[in-house]
Every structure is written in C-alpha cells, then in structure tokens.
Amino acid sequence: MGHPPSPGDPRKNPIFNEAELEEIAPRSRDSRFHLLDGVRSKFRCSGTIAKSLLLKLIPILYWLPRYPVKEWLLGDIVSGLSVGIIQLPQGLAYALLAGVPPVFGLYSSFYPVVVYTIFGTSRHISPGTFAVISVMVGSVTESLAPSDNFLIPGNESMTDTVARDAARVQVASALTLLVGIFQILLGLVQFGFVVTYLSEPLVRGYTSAAAVHVTLSQLKSILGVEISQRSYPLSLIYTFIGLCSKLPQTNIASLLTGVIAIIVMFTVKFLNEKYNSKIRMPIPIELITLIVATGISYGVNLKRVYGVDIVGNIPTGLKAPIIPSTDLFASVVGNAFAIAVVVYAFTISLVKMFAVKHGYNVDSNQELIALGLSNSFGSFFQCFTIGTAMSRSLVQESTGGNSQVAGAVSSLVILIIILKAGELFESLPKVSSVPSR
C-alpha cells in the first residue's frame, strides 16, 4: 500500500508560473468598472425601450394606427352619439349637485373626456360627470362658499348668486387640480394594486350612502325652497330638518313639475330595461324631458308667473384657461385625496369588468394617470372632478362602442352644444334636471 503524499508533494500542490496562471484564470478588471457598467446598463435607454415607454404612457399611439375602421367605426359613431345625448342632461344636472352653474357640467363633459381618449386604456367606459363624485365636490364647494356668506347687504333675504357661484367655481377647480395631482402621483408610484383591498360591500355601501345624499340634496329643488347646506357632522340630518321646516313654503308649480318629470323618467327607464333585448338604443328620456320641460317653461314663463327656479344664463363658446387658486389647496387637501381614491375605485371596477367581458388587457396604474391628467387638464378650464358613470358606460357598450373613439364622438356632441346650442336650455327648470341615476 502506498503512502499519502506529503504536504510538500507537487502532486497535491502544483506550482504555476505567472504565464500559466494567467492562461488558466485571466485577471478581471477593476471591480469599479463592473459597478459602472451595471449602472450604465440600468439607465441605458435604447430606441426600443423608449418606444415601449411612449406607447405605454400614451396608449392612443398604439391602438389608433391599428384601428379597424370598417369593423368598428360605425358602431363607435352610433355609440358616441348615444352617450353624448345622455351626457348633456347629466352634465347639467350633476353641475347642480357640485354646486356650480350648469355650463360647467358641459365643460366637465368635454375637456376631461378628450384627455382620457388619449391616455386611457379602457375601450368601453364613459368618463365624465358622475353623481357620487359631484355630491362630494358639492359638499366642499357649499362648505367653503356657503350662501350665507353672500347675502346682499340691506336685503338679507337675497343672495348674490353671481359672486357665490364664482367662488364655488374657484373652489371646485382648485379641488379638481389637487385630485388630478394625487391621481398622477399615485399612478407613478404603482398605487393601482391597492384597489384589490377595497371590498365590494365597502364600495356598495359608499354608493348607497351617496344616493341618499343625492336624493336629499335635490329635494330643495323639487320643493322650490332655499336652505343653507354645509359639510359638518350630522349635516344630513340637519338638512332634512331644514327641509321639513320649509315645507309650508313649497312652490306647488315646482313640486308638480318635479313629480311629473320623475314619474315619466322612471316609467320610460322601466320600459327600456324590460324591452332591452328588442331595442338597439334605449329611449333617451333625459334629453326628451329636458327639451319638453324647456319648451313648456319658455312658453308659459314659469320663472316669472310661478316663481319656478330655472337654469339661467348658459354662455356659448369656450373659455380661456385659468390657473386654479393654489391658496385653496390647504382647505381641500383632505377631501381631494379621498375623492381621488373614490374616483379610481369606481372607475377601475368598471374598467376590469369590461376588460374581462371583452377579453383585452388594461393597465390599472395607467388608468390612474389617465384620470389624473383628465382632472388636472380640466381644472384649468374650470371643470369639476370627473369619474365614470355606469349608466353611460353600459349604453356605450350596448350601442356598439368598441374603442375610445366613441368617447371622442360623445365629446364632439358636447362641444357642438357648448358652441351653439347651450343657450337653448336657459329656460330649463332646475327641478327637471334632477339626476335620475
């Protein structure tokens, strides 16, 4: 048996000269160069990566060149016209919920929708004015600019509505800008995943509570009375008590107008749902009600003869952009963050529903950025915060909408009304524009 090699035996510890060692294991460069190369590779932006980022941030650059004109265009046009017809009465009505003049509801139905068409990833939702969000905006505008602060000196029963409305528009635009900024920042930090932690009972409960607020806030228009509304604990109860105390002052003409409009709209909506499979497009009862009520109001002169409150001046044309007042940010920052999250929660639920149904992908973080850009841009044109209405989105889908082109068509309808037809609705009774959904 052989003996194990000793420690100095060259069979166990072979000896290499410098040339042999360099050949077996070449010397590596300085580790500092490895680190610099790693950093460079991380920040290197090739043409392919830059194009991918651009298409992700501006989705219209991806889908528009691939748009199947023959297959989709007709459906998108029909769908856009249908949604635009619905958007008109909803814009006027939801502006009243937000506490601003009705024309700003038309602005909010135009500018943000155009921006979403460019940056949004959902092909079927209908962005624009939304009852729940309008109520939240209205609670802020009426709290920071209450009617009591604009009483005419020497005649405290009269309110300087021009000054009050101007103040509320300032509050709404500042709030909307801050909402947009929050949404953009949340999108950039990949906040989209958080929506998975918002349970359905939470969202439904919030929606139901908002419906109660919407109903109560519109009772003053139906009764034809004026009450002071502020946002504070138990304000809903105090508003109800205030309405009850004003019942003896009810304007009968306003009450009858409101009740008839509600009965007609609910009846036609019931028929729309019952015969949904037999009619391609739901009867636009909101628009029909607006036209008929405006004609009756103008012919009978409800304002002068019966004291029914009407929409009033609706200026035609587009306004120049105005920078929102940043001095109001401190007063609305808490509400702005809450509204930003609520808008996103409602929107992403509809976005995902339609995406799953029609088999395409959406980017939840890009949706946040799209909403933020829509609200931020709209705030410079005195828009109030927008969201996504399920009623309009369902109409857009059911009437043949296939892409964001339908939203562009609906915004074109609103633009025509702003430029030419807005003044035709100046005699519309406010009670006839009470939101029905």
Coordinates of C-alpha atoms in Angstrom, one line a residue:
M1 CA 0.0 0.0 0.0
G2 CA 1.4 3.5 -1.0
H3 CA 1.8 6.3 1.4
P4 CA -0.3 9.5 1.2
P5 CA 1.5 12.5 -0.4
S6 CA 3.2 14.8 2.0
P7 CA 2.2 18.5 2.2
G8 CA 5.2 19.5 0.0
D9 CA 4.4 16.9 -2.6
P10 CA 3.9 18.7 -6.0
R11 CA 1.2 16.2 -6.9
K12 CA -1.1 17.8 -4.3
N13 CA 0.0 21.4 -4.6
P14 CA 1.1 22.0 -8.3
I15 CA 3.2 25.1 -8.8
F16 CA 2.3 27.5 -11.7
N17 CA 4.3 30.3 -13.2
E18 CA 2.7 33.7 -14.0
A19 CA 2.0 32.9 -17.6
E20 CA 0.3 29.6 -16.8
L21 CA -1.8 31.2 -14.1
E22 CA -2.9 34.0 -16.4
E23 CA -3.9 31.4 -19.0
I24 CA -6.0 29.3 -16.6
A25 CA -7.6 32.3 -14.7
P26 CA -7.3 35.6 -16.5
R27 CA -7.2 38.7 -14.3
S28 CA -10.5 40.5 -14.1
R29 CA -10.8 44.2 -14.5
D30 CA -11.2 46.5 -11.5
S31 CA -14.5 46.0 -9.7
R32 CA -15.2 49.6 -10.1
F33 CA -15.7 49.2 -13.8
H34 CA -18.1 46.3 -13.2
L35 CA -20.2 48.6 -11.0
L36 CA -20.2 51.4 -13.5
D37 CA -21.2 49.0 -16.3
G38 CA -24.1 47.8 -14.2
V39 CA -25.3 51.3 -13.6
R40 CA -25.0 52.3 -17.2
S41 CA -27.0 49.2 -18.3
K42 CA -29.8 50.1 -15.9
F43 CA -30.1 53.6 -17.2
R44 CA -29.4 52.8 -20.9
C45 CA -32.5 53.7 -23.0
S46 CA -32.4 52.1 -26.4
G47 CA -34.8 53.1 -29.1
T48 CA -37.0 50.0 -28.4
I49 CA -37.3 50.8 -24.7
A50 CA -38.1 54.5 -25.4
K51 CA -40.8 53.5 -27.9
S52 CA -42.3 51.0 -25.4
L53 CA -42.5 53.6 -22.7
L54 CA -44.0 56.1 -25.0
L55 CA -46.7 53.7 -26.2
K56 CA -47.4 52.8 -22.5
L57 CA -47.8 56.4 -21.4
I58 CA -49.8 57.5 -24.5
P59 CA -51.9 54.4 -25.5
I60 CA -53.6 56.2 -28.4
L61 CA -50.3 56.0 -30.3
Y62 CA -50.6 52.2 -30.1
W63 CA -54.2 51.5 -30.8
L64 CA -55.1 54.2 -33.3
P65 CA -52.8 53.1 -36.1
R66 CA -54.3 49.6 -35.7
Y67 CA -57.9 50.8 -35.5
P68 CA -60.1 48.6 -37.7
V69 CA -62.1 51.3 -39.4
K70 CA -64.5 49.1 -41.4
E71 CA -65.4 46.9 -38.5
W72 CA -65.6 49.5 -35.6
L73 CA -66.1 53.0 -36.9
L74 CA -69.9 52.9 -37.4
G75 CA -70.5 51.3 -34.0
D76 CA -68.3 53.9 -32.3
I77 CA -70.1 56.7 -34.0
V78 CA -73.6 55.4 -33.1
S79 CA -72.4 54.7 -29.5
G80 CA -70.7 58.2 -29.2
L81 CA -73.9 60.0 -30.3
S82 CA -76.0 58.0 -27.9
V83 CA -73.6 58.7 -25.0
G84 CA -73.4 62.4 -26.0
I85 CA -77.2 62.7 -25.8
I86 CA -77.2 61.2 -22.3
Q87 CA -74.1 63.3 -21.3
L88 CA -76.0 66.6 -21.9
P89 CA -78.7 66.3 -19.3
Q90 CA -76.4 64.5 -16.9
G91 CA -73.8 67.3 -17.2
L92 CA -76.3 70.0 -16.5
A93 CA -77.8 68.1 -13.5
Y94 CA -74.6 67.0 -11.9
A95 CA -73.2 70.5 -12.1
L96 CA -76.1 71.5 -9.8
L97 CA -75.0 68.7 -7.4
A98 CA -71.5 70.1 -7.5
G99 CA -72.8 73.5 -6.5
V100 CA -71.7 75.3 -9.7
P101 CA -73.6 76.7 -12.7
P102 CA -74.8 74.1 -15.2
V103 CA -72.5 75.2 -18.0
F104 CA -69.5 73.9 -16.0
G105 CA -71.1 70.5 -16.2
L106 CA -70.8 70.8 -20.0
Y107 CA -67.2 71.8 -19.7
S108 CA -66.6 68.8 -17.5
S109 CA -68.2 66.5 -20.0
F110 CA -65.9 67.8 -22.8
Y111 CA -62.3 68.6 -21.8
P112 CA -61.6 65.6 -19.5
V113 CA -63.2 63.1 -21.9
V114 CA -60.8 64.2 -24.7
V115 CA -57.8 63.8 -22.5
Y116 CA -58.9 60.3 -21.4
T117 CA -59.4 59.3 -25.0
I118 CA -55.6 59.9 -25.4
F119 CA -54.3 58.4 -22.2
G120 CA -56.9 55.8 -21.1
T121 CA -56.6 52.1 -21.7
S122 CA -60.3 51.0 -21.4
R123 CA -62.3 50.8 -24.6
H124 CA -65.8 50.8 -23.1
I125 CA -66.0 53.1 -20.1
S126 CA -67.6 56.6 -20.4
P127 CA -65.6 59.1 -18.3
G128 CA -67.3 62.4 -17.4
T129 CA -69.6 63.8 -14.7
F130 CA -70.7 61.3 -12.1
A131 CA -73.4 61.7 -9.4
V132 CA -71.4 60.4 -6.4
I133 CA -68.3 62.5 -7.1
S134 CA -70.5 65.6 -7.9
V135 CA -72.1 65.2 -4.4
M136 CA -68.6 65.0 -2.8
V137 CA -67.5 68.1 -4.7
G138 CA -70.7 69.9 -3.8
S139 CA -70.2 69.2 -0.1
V140 CA -66.8 71.0 -0.4
T141 CA -68.0 74.0 -2.5
E142 CA -71.0 74.6 -0.3
S143 CA -68.9 74.3 2.8
L144 CA -66.2 76.8 1.7
A145 CA -68.6 79.1 -0.1
P146 CA -72.0 78.9 1.6
S147 CA -74.8 81.1 0.5
D148 CA -74.9 82.8 3.9
N149 CA -71.6 84.5 3.1
F150 CA -73.1 86.2 0.0
L151 CA -76.2 87.8 1.4
I152 CA -76.8 91.2 -0.1
P153 CA -76.3 94.0 2.5
G154 CA -79.6 95.6 3.4
N155 CA -81.6 92.7 2.0
E156 CA -80.6 89.6 3.8
S157 CA -83.3 87.5 2.1
M158 CA -81.4 87.9 -1.2
T159 CA -78.2 86.1 -2.2
D160 CA -75.5 87.5 -4.5
T161 CA -75.6 84.4 -6.7
V162 CA -73.0 85.7 -9.2
A163 CA -70.4 86.2 -6.5
R164 CA -71.3 82.9 -4.8
D165 CA -71.1 80.9 -8.0
A166 CA -67.8 82.4 -8.9
A167 CA -66.4 81.5 -5.5
R168 CA -67.7 77.9 -5.8
V169 CA -66.2 77.5 -9.3
Q170 CA -62.8 78.6 -7.9
V171 CA -63.1 76.0 -5.1
A172 CA -64.2 73.3 -7.5
S173 CA -61.3 73.9 -9.9
A174 CA -58.7 74.0 -7.2
L175 CA -60.1 70.8 -5.7
T176 CA -60.1 69.1 -9.1
L177 CA -56.4 70.1 -9.8
L178 CA -55.4 68.7 -6.5
V179 CA -57.4 65.5 -7.2
G180 CA -55.6 65.2 -10.5
I181 CA -52.2 65.7 -9.0
F182 CA -52.8 63.0 -6.3
Q183 CA -54.0 60.5 -9.0
I184 CA -50.9 61.1 -11.2
L185 CA -48.6 60.7 -8.3
L186 CA -50.4 57.5 -7.1
G187 CA -50.2 56.1 -10.6
L188 CA -46.5 56.8 -10.9
V189 CA -45.8 55.0 -7.6
Q190 CA -47.8 52.0 -8.8
F191 CA -50.7 52.5 -6.4
G192 CA -53.1 50.6 -8.6
F193 CA -52.8 47.3 -6.7
V194 CA -54.4 48.9 -3.6
V195 CA -57.8 48.7 -5.2
T196 CA -57.8 45.0 -4.6
Y197 CA -58.2 45.7 -0.9
L198 CA -61.4 47.7 -1.4
S199 CA -64.1 45.2 -0.8
E200 CA -67.3 45.1 -2.8
P201 CA -69.5 45.7 0.3
L202 CA -67.4 48.8 1.1
V203 CA -67.9 50.3 -2.4
R204 CA -71.6 49.4 -2.5
G205 CA -72.2 50.9 1.0
Y206 CA -70.5 54.1 -0.1
T207 CA -72.6 54.2 -3.3
S208 CA -75.8 53.7 -1.3
A209 CA -74.9 56.4 1.2
A210 CA -74.1 58.8 -1.7
A211 CA -77.5 58.0 -3.3
V212 CA -79.2 59.2 -0.1
H213 CA -77.2 62.4 -0.2
V214 CA -78.1 62.9 -3.8
T215 CA -81.8 62.5 -3.1
L216 CA -81.8 64.8 -0.1
S217 CA -79.8 67.4 -1.9
Q218 CA -82.3 67.6 -4.7
L219 CA -85.4 67.8 -2.6
K220 CA -84.9 71.6 -2.2
S221 CA -85.1 71.9 -6.0
I222 CA -88.3 69.8 -6.1
L223 CA -89.9 71.8 -3.3
G224 CA -88.7 75.1 -4.7
V225 CA -87.2 76.2 -1.4
E226 CA -83.8 77.6 -0.3
I227 CA -81.8 76.1 2.6
S228 CA -78.3 76.6 3.8
Q229 CA -76.1 73.5 3.3
R230 CA -72.7 73.0 5.0
S231 CA -70.4 70.0 5.5
Y232 CA -70.2 69.1 9.1
P233 CA -71.0 66.1 11.4
L234 CA -74.7 65.1 11.1
S235 CA -75.2 67.8 8.4
L236 CA -77.5 65.3 6.5
I237 CA -79.9 65.2 9.5
Y238 CA -79.9 69.0 9.9
T239 CA -80.5 69.4 6.1
F240 CA -83.6 67.1 6.5
I241 CA -84.8 69.1 9.4
G242 CA -84.3 72.3 7.5
L243 CA -86.3 70.9 4.6
C244 CA -89.2 69.9 6.9
S245 CA -89.3 73.4 8.4
K246 CA -89.6 74.8 4.8
L247 CA -92.5 72.6 3.7
P248 CA -95.1 75.3 4.2
Q249 CA -93.2 77.4 1.7
T250 CA -93.3 74.7 -1.0
N251 CA -93.7 76.1 -4.6
I252 CA -96.6 74.0 -5.9
A253 CA -95.6 74.6 -9.6
S254 CA -92.1 73.4 -8.9
L255 CA -93.3 70.4 -7.0
L256 CA -95.7 69.3 -9.8
T257 CA -93.0 69.8 -12.4
G258 CA -90.6 67.7 -10.5
V259 CA -93.1 64.9 -9.7
I260 CA -94.2 64.7 -13.3
A261 CA -90.6 64.6 -14.6
I262 CA -89.7 61.8 -12.1
I263 CA -92.7 59.7 -13.0
V264 CA -92.1 60.0 -16.7
M265 CA -88.4 59.2 -16.4
F266 CA -88.8 56.2 -14.1
T267 CA -91.6 54.8 -16.4
V268 CA -89.5 55.0 -19.5
K269 CA -86.5 53.6 -17.8
F270 CA -88.6 50.6 -16.7
L271 CA -89.7 50.1 -20.3
N272 CA -86.0 50.5 -21.5
E273 CA -84.9 47.7 -19.2
K274 CA -87.9 45.5 -19.9
Y275 CA -87.5 45.6 -23.7
N276 CA -83.7 46.0 -23.7
S277 CA -83.3 42.9 -25.9
K278 CA -85.7 44.3 -28.5
I279 CA -84.4 47.9 -28.9
R280 CA -80.9 48.7 -30.0
M281 CA -80.7 52.0 -28.3
P282 CA -82.5 53.0 -25.1
I283 CA -85.0 55.8 -25.4
P284 CA -83.1 59.0 -24.3
I285 CA -85.8 60.1 -21.9
E286 CA -83.5 62.5 -20.1
L287 CA -83.0 64.5 -23.2
I288 CA -86.6 64.3 -24.2
T289 CA -87.6 65.5 -20.7
L290 CA -85.2 68.4 -21.0
I291 CA -86.5 69.5 -24.3
V292 CA -90.1 69.3 -23.4
A293 CA -89.6 71.0 -20.0
T294 CA -87.6 73.8 -21.5
G295 CA -90.3 74.4 -24.2
I296 CA -93.1 74.5 -21.6
S297 CA -91.1 76.7 -19.3
Y298 CA -90.3 79.2 -22.1
G299 CA -93.9 79.2 -23.4
V300 CA -95.6 79.6 -20.1
N301 CA -92.8 81.6 -18.5
L302 CA -92.7 79.5 -15.3
K303 CA -90.0 81.7 -13.8
R304 CA -92.0 85.0 -13.9
V305 CA -95.5 83.7 -13.5
Y306 CA -95.0 80.8 -11.0
G307 CA -91.6 81.6 -9.5
V308 CA -90.0 78.3 -10.6
D309 CA -86.2 78.4 -10.5
I310 CA -84.6 77.9 -13.9
V311 CA -81.1 77.1 -15.1
G312 CA -80.5 80.7 -16.3
N313 CA -77.6 82.0 -18.3
I314 CA -75.6 79.4 -20.3
P315 CA -72.9 81.3 -22.1
T316 CA -71.9 79.9 -25.5
G317 CA -68.3 79.4 -26.6
L318 CA -65.2 78.1 -24.8
K319 CA -63.4 80.0 -22.1
A320 CA -59.7 80.7 -21.9
P321 CA -57.8 78.6 -19.4
I322 CA -57.3 80.0 -15.9
I323 CA -54.8 78.7 -13.3
P324 CA -56.7 77.4 -10.3
S325 CA -56.2 79.1 -7.0
T326 CA -53.4 77.2 -5.1
D327 CA -54.3 79.2 -2.0
L328 CA -57.2 76.9 -1.5
F329 CA -55.2 73.7 -1.5
A330 CA -54.7 73.7 2.3
S331 CA -58.5 73.8 2.7
V332 CA -59.3 71.0 0.3
V333 CA -56.3 68.6 0.5
G334 CA -58.1 66.0 2.7
N335 CA -61.2 66.0 0.5
A336 CA -59.0 65.9 -2.6
F337 CA -57.2 62.7 -1.6
A338 CA -60.5 61.0 -0.6
I339 CA -62.1 61.9 -3.9
A340 CA -59.1 60.8 -5.9
V341 CA -59.3 57.3 -4.3
V342 CA -63.1 57.0 -4.7
V343 CA -63.0 58.1 -8.4
Y344 CA -60.3 55.4 -9.0
A345 CA -62.2 52.7 -7.1
F346 CA -65.4 53.2 -9.1
T347 CA -63.6 53.6 -12.4
I348 CA -61.3 50.6 -12.1
S349 CA -64.2 48.3 -11.2
L350 CA -65.9 49.1 -14.4
V351 CA -62.6 49.0 -16.4
K352 CA -61.9 45.5 -15.2
M353 CA -65.5 44.3 -15.7
F354 CA -65.5 45.4 -19.4
A355 CA -61.9 44.1 -20.0
V356 CA -62.8 40.6 -18.7
K357 CA -66.0 40.6 -20.7
H358 CA -64.4 41.6 -24.0
G359 CA -61.0 39.9 -23.5
Y360 CA -58.5 42.7 -23.6
N361 CA -55.8 44.0 -21.1
V362 CA -55.9 47.2 -19.2
D363 CA -53.2 48.9 -17.0
S364 CA -54.6 49.9 -13.6
N365 CA -51.7 52.3 -13.0
Q366 CA -52.1 53.9 -16.4
E367 CA -55.8 54.4 -15.6
L368 CA -54.8 56.4 -12.5
I369 CA -52.5 58.5 -14.6
A370 CA -55.2 59.0 -17.3
L371 CA -57.8 60.1 -14.7
G372 CA -55.2 62.4 -13.1
L373 CA -54.3 64.0 -16.4
S374 CA -58.0 64.4 -17.3
N375 CA -58.8 66.1 -14.0
S376 CA -55.7 68.2 -13.9
F377 CA -56.2 69.5 -17.5
G378 CA -59.9 70.1 -16.9
S379 CA -59.2 72.2 -13.8
F380 CA -57.6 74.9 -16.0
F381 CA -60.9 75.2 -17.8
Q382 CA -62.9 75.4 -14.6
C383 CA -64.2 71.8 -14.7
F384 CA -65.1 69.9 -11.6
T385 CA -63.9 66.4 -10.8
I386 CA -65.0 63.7 -13.2
G387 CA -65.3 59.9 -12.8
T388 CA -67.1 57.1 -14.7
A389 CA -70.8 56.6 -14.7
M390 CA -72.0 53.0 -15.1
S391 CA -75.2 54.1 -16.9
R392 CA -73.4 55.8 -19.7
S393 CA -70.7 53.1 -19.9
L394 CA -73.4 50.4 -20.3
V395 CA -75.1 52.5 -23.0
Q396 CA -71.7 52.9 -24.8
E397 CA -71.2 49.2 -24.8
S398 CA -74.7 48.1 -25.7
T399 CA -75.0 50.5 -28.7
G400 CA -71.9 49.2 -30.4
G401 CA -69.0 51.0 -28.8
N402 CA -65.7 49.3 -29.5
S403 CA -63.0 51.8 -28.6
Q404 CA -62.1 55.2 -27.2
V405 CA -63.3 56.7 -30.5
A406 CA -66.8 56.5 -29.0
G407 CA -65.7 58.9 -26.2
A408 CA -64.2 61.3 -28.7
V409 CA -67.5 61.3 -30.7
S410 CA -69.5 62.0 -27.5
S411 CA -67.2 64.9 -26.6
L412 CA -67.7 66.3 -30.1
V413 CA -71.5 66.3 -29.4
I414 CA -71.0 68.3 -26.2
L415 CA -68.6 70.7 -28.0
I416 CA -71.3 71.5 -30.5
I417 CA -73.8 72.2 -27.7
I418 CA -71.3 74.4 -25.9
L419 CA -70.6 76.4 -29.0
K420 CA -74.1 76.7 -30.5
A421 CA -76.9 75.1 -28.6
G422 CA -76.3 75.8 -24.9
E423 CA -78.4 78.9 -24.7
L424 CA -81.5 77.0 -25.8
F425 CA -81.7 75.4 -22.4
E426 CA -81.6 78.6 -20.3
S427 CA -85.3 78.3 -19.6
L428 CA -85.0 74.7 -18.3
P429 CA -86.5 74.4 -14.8
K430 CA -83.8 73.2 -12.3
V431 CA -86.2 70.6 -10.9
S432 CA -86.4 69.0 -14.4
S433 CA -82.7 68.4 -14.4
V434 CA -82.7 66.4 -11.2
P435 CA -80.5 63.4 -11.7
S436 CA -82.4 60.2 -12.2
R437 CA -79.4 57.8 -11.8

